[in-house]
Coordinates of C-alpha atoms and ligand atoms in Angstrom, one line a residue:
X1 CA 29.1 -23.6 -44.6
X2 CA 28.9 -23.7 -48.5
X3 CA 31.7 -25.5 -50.4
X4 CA 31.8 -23.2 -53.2
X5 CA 33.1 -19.7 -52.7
X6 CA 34.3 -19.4 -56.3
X7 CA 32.1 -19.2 -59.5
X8 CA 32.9 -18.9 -63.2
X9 CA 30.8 -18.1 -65.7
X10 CA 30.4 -15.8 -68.6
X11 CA 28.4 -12.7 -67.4
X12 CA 27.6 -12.2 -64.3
X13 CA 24.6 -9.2 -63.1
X14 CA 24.5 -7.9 -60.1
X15 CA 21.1 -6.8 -59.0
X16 CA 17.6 -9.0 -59.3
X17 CA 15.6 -6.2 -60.2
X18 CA 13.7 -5.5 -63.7
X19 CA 16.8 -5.3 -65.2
X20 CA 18.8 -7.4 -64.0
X21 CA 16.6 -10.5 -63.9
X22 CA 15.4 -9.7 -67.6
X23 CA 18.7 -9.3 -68.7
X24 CA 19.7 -12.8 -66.9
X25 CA 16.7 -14.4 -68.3
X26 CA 17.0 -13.4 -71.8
X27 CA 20.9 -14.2 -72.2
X28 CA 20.3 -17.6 -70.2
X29 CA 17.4 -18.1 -73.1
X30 CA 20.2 -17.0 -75.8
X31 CA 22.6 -19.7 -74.7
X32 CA 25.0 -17.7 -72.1
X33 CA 25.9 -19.1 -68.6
X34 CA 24.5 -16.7 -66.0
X35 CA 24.5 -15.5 -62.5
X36 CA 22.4 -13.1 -61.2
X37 CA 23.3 -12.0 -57.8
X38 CA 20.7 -10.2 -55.2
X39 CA 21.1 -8.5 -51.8
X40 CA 17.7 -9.6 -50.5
X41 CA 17.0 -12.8 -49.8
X42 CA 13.2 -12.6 -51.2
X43 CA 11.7 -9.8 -53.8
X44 CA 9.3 -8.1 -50.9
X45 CA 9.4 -4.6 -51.6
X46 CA 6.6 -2.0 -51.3
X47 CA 6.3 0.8 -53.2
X48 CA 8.4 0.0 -55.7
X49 CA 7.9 0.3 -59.5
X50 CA 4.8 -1.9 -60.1
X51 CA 3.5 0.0 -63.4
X52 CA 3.8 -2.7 -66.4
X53 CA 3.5 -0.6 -69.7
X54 CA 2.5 -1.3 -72.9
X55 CA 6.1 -1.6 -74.1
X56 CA 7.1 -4.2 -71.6
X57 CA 3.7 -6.4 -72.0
X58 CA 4.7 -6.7 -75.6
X59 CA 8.2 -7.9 -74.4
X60 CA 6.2 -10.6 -72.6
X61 CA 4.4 -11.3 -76.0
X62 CA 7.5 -11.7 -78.3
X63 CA 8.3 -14.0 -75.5
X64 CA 5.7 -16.3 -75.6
X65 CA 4.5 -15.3 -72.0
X66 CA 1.8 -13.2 -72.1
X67 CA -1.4 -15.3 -71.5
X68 CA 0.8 -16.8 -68.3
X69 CA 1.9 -13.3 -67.2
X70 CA -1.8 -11.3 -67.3
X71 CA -3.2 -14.8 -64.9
X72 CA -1.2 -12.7 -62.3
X73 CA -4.0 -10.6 -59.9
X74 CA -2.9 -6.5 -61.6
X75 CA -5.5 -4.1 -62.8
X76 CA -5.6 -2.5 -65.7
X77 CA -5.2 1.2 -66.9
X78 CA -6.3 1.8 -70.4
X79 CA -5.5 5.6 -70.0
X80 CA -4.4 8.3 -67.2
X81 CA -6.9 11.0 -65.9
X82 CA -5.9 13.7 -63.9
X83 CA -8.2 16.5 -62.1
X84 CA -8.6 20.0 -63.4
X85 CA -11.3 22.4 -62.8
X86 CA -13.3 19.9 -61.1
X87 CA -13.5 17.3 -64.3
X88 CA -11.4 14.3 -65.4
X89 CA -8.9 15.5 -68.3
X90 CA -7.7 12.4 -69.9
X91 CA -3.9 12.9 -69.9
X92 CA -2.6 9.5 -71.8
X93 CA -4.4 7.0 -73.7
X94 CA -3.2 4.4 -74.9
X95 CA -5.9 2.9 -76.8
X96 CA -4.2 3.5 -80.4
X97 CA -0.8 2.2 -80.0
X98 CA 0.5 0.1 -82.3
X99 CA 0.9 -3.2 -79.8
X100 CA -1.7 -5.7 -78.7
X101 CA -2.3 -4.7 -75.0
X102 CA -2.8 -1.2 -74.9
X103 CA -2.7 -0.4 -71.0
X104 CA -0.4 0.0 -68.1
X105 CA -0.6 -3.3 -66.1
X106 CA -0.3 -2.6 -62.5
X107 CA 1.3 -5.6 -60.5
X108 CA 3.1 -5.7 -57.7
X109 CA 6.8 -5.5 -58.5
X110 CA 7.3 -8.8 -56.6
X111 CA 4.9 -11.1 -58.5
X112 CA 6.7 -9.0 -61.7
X113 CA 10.3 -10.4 -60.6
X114 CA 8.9 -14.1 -58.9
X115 CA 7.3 -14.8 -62.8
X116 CA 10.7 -13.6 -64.4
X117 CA 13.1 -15.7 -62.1
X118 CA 10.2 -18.7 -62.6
X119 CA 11.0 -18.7 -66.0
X120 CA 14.4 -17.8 -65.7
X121 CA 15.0 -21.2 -64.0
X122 CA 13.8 -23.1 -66.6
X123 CA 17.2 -22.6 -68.1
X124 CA 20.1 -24.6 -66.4
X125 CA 22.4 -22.2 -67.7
X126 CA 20.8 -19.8 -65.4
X127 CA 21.5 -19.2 -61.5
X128 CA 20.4 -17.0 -59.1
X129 CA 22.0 -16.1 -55.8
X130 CA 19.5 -14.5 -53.5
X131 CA 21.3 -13.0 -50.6
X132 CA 24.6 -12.1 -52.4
X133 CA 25.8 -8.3 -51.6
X134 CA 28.0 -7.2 -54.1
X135 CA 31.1 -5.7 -52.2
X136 CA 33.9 -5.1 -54.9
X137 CA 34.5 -5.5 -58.4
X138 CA 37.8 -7.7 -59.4
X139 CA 40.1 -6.5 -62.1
X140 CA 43.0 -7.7 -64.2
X141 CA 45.2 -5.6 -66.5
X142 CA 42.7 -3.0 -66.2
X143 CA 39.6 -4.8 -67.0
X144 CA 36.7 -6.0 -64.4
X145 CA 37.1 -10.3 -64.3
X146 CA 34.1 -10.5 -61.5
X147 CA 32.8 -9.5 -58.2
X148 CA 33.2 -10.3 -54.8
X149 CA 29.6 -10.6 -52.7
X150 CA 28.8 -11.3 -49.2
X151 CA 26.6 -14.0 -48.4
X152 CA 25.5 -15.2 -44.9
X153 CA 28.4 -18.1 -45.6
X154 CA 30.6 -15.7 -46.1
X155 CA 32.5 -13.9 -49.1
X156 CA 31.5 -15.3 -52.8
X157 CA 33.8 -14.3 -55.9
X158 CA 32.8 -15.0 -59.2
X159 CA 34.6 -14.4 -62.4
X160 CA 33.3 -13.5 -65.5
X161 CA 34.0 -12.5 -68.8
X162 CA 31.0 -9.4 -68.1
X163 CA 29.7 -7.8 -65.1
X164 CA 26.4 -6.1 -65.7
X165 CA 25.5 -3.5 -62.4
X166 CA 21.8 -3.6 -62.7
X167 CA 22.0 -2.7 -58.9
X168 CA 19.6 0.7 -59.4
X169 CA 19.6 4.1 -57.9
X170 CA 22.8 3.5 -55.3
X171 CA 24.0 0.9 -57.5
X172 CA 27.8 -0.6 -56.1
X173 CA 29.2 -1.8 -58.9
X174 CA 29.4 1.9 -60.7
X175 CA 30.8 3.3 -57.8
X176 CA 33.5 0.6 -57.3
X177 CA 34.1 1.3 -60.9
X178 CA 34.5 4.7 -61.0
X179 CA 32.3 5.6 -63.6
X180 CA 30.6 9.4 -63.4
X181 CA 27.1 10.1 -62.8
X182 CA 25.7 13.4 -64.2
X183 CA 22.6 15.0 -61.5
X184 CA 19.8 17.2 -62.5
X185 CA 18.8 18.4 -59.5
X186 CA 14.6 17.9 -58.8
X187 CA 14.1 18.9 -55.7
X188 CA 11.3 17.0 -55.0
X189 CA 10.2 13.8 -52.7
X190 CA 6.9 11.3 -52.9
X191 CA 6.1 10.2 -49.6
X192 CA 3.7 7.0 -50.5
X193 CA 1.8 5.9 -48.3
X194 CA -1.6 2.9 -48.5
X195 CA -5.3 3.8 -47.9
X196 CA -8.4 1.1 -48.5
X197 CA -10.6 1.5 -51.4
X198 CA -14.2 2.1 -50.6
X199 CA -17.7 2.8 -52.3
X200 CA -17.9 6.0 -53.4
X201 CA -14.4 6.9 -54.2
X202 CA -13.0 8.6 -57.2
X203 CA -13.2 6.4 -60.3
X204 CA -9.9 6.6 -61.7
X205 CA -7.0 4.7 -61.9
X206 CA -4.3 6.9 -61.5
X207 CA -4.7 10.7 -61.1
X208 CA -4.1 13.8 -59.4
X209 CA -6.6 14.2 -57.1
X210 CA -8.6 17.2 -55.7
X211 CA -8.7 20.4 -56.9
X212 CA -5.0 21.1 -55.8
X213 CA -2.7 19.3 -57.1
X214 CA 0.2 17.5 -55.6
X215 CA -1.4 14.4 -55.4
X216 CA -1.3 10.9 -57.0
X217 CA -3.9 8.2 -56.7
X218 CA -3.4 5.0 -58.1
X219 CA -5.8 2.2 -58.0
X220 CA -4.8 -1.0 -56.9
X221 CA -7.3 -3.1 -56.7
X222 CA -8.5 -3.4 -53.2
X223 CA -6.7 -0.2 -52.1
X224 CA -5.7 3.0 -53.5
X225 CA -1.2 3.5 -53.6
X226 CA -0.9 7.5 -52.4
X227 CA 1.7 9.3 -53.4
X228 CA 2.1 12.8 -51.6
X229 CA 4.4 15.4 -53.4
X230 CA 6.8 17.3 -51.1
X231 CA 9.7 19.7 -51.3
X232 CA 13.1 17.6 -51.4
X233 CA 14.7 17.9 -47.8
X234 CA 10.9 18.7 -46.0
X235 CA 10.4 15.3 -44.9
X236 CA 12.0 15.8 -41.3
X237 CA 10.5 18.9 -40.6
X238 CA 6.9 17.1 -41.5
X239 CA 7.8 14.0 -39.1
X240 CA 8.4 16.6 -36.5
X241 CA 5.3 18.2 -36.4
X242 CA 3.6 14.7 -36.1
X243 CA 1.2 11.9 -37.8
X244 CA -1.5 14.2 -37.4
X245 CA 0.1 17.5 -39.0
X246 CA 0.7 15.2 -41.7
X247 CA -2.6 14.1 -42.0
X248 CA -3.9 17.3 -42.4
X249 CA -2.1 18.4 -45.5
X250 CA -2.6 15.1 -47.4
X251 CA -6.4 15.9 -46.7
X252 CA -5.9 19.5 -48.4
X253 CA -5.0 17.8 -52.0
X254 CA -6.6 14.3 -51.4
X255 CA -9.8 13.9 -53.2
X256 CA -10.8 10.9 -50.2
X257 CA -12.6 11.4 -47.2
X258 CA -11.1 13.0 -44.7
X259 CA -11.7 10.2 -42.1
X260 CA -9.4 8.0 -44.6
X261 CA -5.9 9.4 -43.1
X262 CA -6.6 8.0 -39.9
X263 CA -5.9 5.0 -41.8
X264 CA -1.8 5.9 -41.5
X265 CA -1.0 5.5 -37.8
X266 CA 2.3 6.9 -38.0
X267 CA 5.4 7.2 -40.4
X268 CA 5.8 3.9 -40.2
X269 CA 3.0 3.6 -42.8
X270 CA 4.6 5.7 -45.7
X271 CA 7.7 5.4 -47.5
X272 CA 9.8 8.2 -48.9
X273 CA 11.3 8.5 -52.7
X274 CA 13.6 10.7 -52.8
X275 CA 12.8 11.9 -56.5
X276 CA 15.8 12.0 -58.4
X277 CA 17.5 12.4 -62.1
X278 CA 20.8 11.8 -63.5
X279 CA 22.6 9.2 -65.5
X280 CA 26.3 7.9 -66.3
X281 CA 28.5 9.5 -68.1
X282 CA 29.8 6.5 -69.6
X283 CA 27.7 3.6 -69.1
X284 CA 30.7 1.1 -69.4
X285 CA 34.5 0.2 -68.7
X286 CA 36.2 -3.1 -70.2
X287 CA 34.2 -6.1 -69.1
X288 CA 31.3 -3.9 -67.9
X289 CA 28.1 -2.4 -68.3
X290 CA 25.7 -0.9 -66.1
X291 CA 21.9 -0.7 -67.2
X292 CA 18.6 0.4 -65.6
X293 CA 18.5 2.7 -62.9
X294 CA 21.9 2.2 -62.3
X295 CA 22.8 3.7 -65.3
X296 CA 20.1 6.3 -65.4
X297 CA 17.9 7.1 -62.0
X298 CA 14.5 9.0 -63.6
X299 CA 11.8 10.6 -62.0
X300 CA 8.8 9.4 -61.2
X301 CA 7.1 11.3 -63.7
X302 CA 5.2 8.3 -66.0
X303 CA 5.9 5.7 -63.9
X304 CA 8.8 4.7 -66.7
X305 CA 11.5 3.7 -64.5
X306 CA 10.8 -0.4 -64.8
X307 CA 10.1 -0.1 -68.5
X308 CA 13.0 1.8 -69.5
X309 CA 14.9 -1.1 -67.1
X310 CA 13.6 -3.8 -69.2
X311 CA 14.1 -1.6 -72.4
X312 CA 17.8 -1.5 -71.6
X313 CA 17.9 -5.2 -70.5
X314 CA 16.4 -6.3 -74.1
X315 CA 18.8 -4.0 -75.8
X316 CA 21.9 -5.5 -73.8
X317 CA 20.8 -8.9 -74.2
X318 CA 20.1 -8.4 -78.6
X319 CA 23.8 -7.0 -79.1
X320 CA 25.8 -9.1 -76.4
X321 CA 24.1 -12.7 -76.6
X322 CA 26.3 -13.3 -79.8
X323 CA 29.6 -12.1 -78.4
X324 CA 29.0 -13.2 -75.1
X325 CA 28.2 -16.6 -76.6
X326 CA 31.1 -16.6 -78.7
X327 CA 34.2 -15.5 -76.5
X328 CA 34.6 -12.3 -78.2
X329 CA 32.9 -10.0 -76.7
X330 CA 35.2 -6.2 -77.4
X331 CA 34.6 -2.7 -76.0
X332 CA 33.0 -2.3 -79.2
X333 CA 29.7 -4.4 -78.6
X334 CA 29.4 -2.3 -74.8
X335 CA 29.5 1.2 -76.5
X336 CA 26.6 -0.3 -78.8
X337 CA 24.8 -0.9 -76.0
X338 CA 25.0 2.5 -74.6
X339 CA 24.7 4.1 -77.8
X340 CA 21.4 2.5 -78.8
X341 CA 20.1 3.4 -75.1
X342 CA 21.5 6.6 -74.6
X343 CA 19.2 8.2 -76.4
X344 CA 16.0 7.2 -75.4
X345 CA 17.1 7.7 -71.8
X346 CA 18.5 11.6 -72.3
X347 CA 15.0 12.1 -74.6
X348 CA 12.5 11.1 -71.4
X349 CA 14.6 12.7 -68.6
X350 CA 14.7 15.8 -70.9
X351 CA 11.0 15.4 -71.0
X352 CA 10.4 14.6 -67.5
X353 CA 12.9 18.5 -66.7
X354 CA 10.4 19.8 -69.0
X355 CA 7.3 18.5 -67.4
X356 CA 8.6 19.5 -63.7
X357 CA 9.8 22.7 -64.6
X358 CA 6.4 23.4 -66.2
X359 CA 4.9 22.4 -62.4
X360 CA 7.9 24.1 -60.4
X361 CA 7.1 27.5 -62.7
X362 CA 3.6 27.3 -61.7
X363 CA 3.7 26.4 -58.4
X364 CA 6.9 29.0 -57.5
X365 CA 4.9 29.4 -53.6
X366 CA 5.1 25.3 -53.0
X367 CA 2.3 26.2 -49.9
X368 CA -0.1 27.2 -52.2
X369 CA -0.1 24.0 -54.7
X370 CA -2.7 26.2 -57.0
X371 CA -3.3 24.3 -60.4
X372 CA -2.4 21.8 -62.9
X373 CA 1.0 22.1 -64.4
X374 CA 1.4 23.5 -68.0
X375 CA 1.9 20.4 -70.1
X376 CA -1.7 19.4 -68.4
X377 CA -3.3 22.5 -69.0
X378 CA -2.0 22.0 -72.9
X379 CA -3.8 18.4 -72.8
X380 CA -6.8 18.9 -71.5
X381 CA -7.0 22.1 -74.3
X382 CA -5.8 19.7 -77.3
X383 CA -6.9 16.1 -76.6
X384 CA -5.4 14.9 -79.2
X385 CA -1.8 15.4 -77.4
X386 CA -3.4 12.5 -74.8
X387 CA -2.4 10.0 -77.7
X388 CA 1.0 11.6 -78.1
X389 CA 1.4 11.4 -74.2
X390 CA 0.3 7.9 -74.3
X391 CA 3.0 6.8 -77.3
X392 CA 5.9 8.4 -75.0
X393 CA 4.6 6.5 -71.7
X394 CA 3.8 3.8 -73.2
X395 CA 6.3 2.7 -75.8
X396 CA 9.0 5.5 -74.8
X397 CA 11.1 7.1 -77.7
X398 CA 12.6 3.6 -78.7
X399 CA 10.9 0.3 -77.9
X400 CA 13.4 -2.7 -78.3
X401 CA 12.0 -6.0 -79.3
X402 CA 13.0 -9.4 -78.5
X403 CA 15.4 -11.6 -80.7
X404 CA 14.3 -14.7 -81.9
X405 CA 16.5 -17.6 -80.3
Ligands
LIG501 C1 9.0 4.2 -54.0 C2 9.3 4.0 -55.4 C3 8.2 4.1 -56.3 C4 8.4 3.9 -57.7 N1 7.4 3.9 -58.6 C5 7.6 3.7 -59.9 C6 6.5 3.5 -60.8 O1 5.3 3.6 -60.4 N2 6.8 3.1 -62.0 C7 8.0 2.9 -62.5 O2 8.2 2.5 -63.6 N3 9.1 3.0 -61.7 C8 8.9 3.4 -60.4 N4 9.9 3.5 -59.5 C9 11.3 3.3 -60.1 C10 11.5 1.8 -60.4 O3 11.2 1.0 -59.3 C11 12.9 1.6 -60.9 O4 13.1 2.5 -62.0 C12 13.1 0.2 -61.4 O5 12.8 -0.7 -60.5 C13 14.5 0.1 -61.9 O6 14.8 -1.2 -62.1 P1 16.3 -1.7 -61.9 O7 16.3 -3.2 -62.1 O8 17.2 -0.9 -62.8 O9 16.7 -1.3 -60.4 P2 16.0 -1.8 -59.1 O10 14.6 -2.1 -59.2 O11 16.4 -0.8 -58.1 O12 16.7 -3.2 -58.7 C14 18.0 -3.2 -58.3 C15 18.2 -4.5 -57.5 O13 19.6 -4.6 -57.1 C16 19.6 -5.1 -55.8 N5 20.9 -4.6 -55.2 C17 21.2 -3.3 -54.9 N6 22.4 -3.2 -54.5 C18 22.9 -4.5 -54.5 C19 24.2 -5.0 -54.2 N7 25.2 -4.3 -53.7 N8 24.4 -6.4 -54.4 C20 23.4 -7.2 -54.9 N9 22.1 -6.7 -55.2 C21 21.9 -5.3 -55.0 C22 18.4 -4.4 -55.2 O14 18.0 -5.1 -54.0 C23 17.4 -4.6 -56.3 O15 16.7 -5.9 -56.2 C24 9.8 3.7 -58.2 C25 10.8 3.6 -57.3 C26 10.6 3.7 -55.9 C27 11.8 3.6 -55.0

């Protein structure tokens, strides 16, 4: 059994995701003593969040990192098709941003968080607890001093001048804490789900396939990631009828062969998101802030979930290194943070409402799955909107760039 059940240090984050582990890097590089704390012992997750944007690659360029980061196997996506009418409408293109890699990386999101905590640890000022499930929060005179976690030796507590929830979608730390989280209800669910690549398959990199829509194909290399658009609630009903039900109505809207679905054996092959938007109220209390999906859940709509993550944790890390650093850290320098946030986060979840209810108005009989959504339709008649499309995916409504040390 470990000797130390008791930590200090200055901020502590709970959560090893995009945000949390960019947040814990870039304070560890600004001087602050960190700990990160994660639930899972290892970053093996699929089906997670694996689109790098434009946004966050320059993030890796401001940092120096770039040239190590792309040697990591991803494949590129210079721009975002979908299908309409039988022909490839380009839907985002990034080619004219104002940033030096204009494309969505896609990368696992475990080789993502294994390059962060790499470099992460270069800085002794920087720890990370893998197998550490945040429990409680501790306070004092009505401010949070620290967490408790569970670890296999048995209950860690660690005090710290700031806790940062970076915990995502269920996140802990803002329910211990009591802070209120506004839903928009999407009733919608992805069921993803992993077929091989072959000759002769679509060439795009991410689209709606097949004439319905419904459908999402991303490219990944070696094998295409499916995601398969269903009414929230459905997915019970669709296990109950069986793997080969299911198969059927994936080869309605799938643009593959139909021989491909035998590929998933059973429901042990796909993985449910339940789609889902909403956001905190407040994103902080005294002595903590929450950031990432645990502040604001979006949908999957643009694939902007890790970017906006990263956003925030560059954002936290530029107007709390200082105070942090400095022991003065007020309540002040946390309602900056959600202030310069708060907007770009309400902007794209107002967006992404738009977008579905665009999609929900035209497709009011879910069975029949008929055509594009409006805000495709629009695209594909003014191309020119792709670039717009491409800005808002790719660089969001306000990009955040890395402080010098
Ligand atoms: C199936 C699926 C597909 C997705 N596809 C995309 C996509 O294509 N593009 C995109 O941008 N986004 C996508 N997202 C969303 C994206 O993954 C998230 O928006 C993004 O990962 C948010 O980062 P985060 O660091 O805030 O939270 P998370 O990535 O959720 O990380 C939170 C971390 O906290 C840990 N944790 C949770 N509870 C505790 C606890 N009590 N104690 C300690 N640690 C804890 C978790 O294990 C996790 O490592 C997808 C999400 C899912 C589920």
């Amino acid at each position: 059994m470990s000797e130390i059940r008791e930590i200090e240090t200055t901020c502590v984050i709970a959560g090893a995701g995009p945000a949390g582990l960019m947040l814990g890097f870039l304070l560890a590089r600004q001087g602050v003593d960190v700990v990160v704390v994660e639930k899972h012992g290892d970053f093996l997750r699929d089906f997670r969040g694996d689109t790098i944007h434009p946004s966050t690659l320059e993030v890796m360029s401001e940092l120096g990192l770039i040239d190590e980061f792309l040697k990591l196997p991803h494949t590129r996506a210079p721009k975002l098709s979908a299908e309409m009418g039988g022909r490839t409408v380009t839907i985002a293109d990034f080619s004219r941003l104002p940033v030096k890699n204009r494309f969505i990386a896609f990368m696992p999101q475990w080789d993502f968080l294994s390059f962060l905590a790499s470099q992460a640890r270069r800085y002794p000022n920087f720890r990370l607890i893998m197998q550490a499930k945040v429990t409680g929060l501790l306070e004092e005179q009505g401010k949070i001093a620290g967490l408790v976690a569970e670890t296999p030796e048995g209950n860690l507590t660690i005090h710290a001048r700031l806790v940062a929830g970076a915990d995502g979608r269920n996140s802990v730390v803002r329910e211990k804490a009591g802070l209120t989280v506004e839903s928009f209800g999407v009733p919608s669910e992805v069921v993803w789900m992993r077929l091989s690549k072959q000759p002769g398959d679509p060439n795009e990199v991410v689209g709606h396939g097949g004439p319905r829509q419904g459908f999402v194909l991303i490219d990944r290399g070696d094998y295409w990631q499916c995601g398969y658009v269903i009414r929230k609630g459905t997915f019970a009903e669709i296990r109950e009828k069986g793997i080969e039900a299911f198969r059927h109505m994936v080869i309605e809207v799938s643009p593959l062969p139909a021989d491909r679905m035998l590929e998933i054996r059973s429901f042990d092959d796909t993985s449910l998101l339940a789609v889902r938007i909403d956001r905190l109220k407040q994103w902080w209390r005294p002595g903590l802030i929450c950031i990432g999906d645990a502040a604001h859940a979006m949908s999957p709509i643009g694939g902007v979930g890790v970017n906006l993550a990263v956003q925030d944790a560059v954002a936290t890390a530029n107007i709390l290194a200082a105070p942090l650093r400095e022991s003065r850290l007020s309540d002040a320098d946390l309602a900056a943070v959600e202030r310069r946030r708060s907007f770009p986060t309400k902007a794209t979840q107002k967006l992404q409402l738009m977008m579905r209810s665009s999609r929900r108005a035209d497709q009011a009989d879910e069975g029949k799955r008929k055509g594009p959504p409006a805000f495709i339709r629009g695209i594909a008649r003014f191309p020119a909107l792709a670039h717009l499309a491409g800005r808002l995916i790719g660089l969001g409504f306000r990009m955040e760039h890395v402080r010098p040390r």
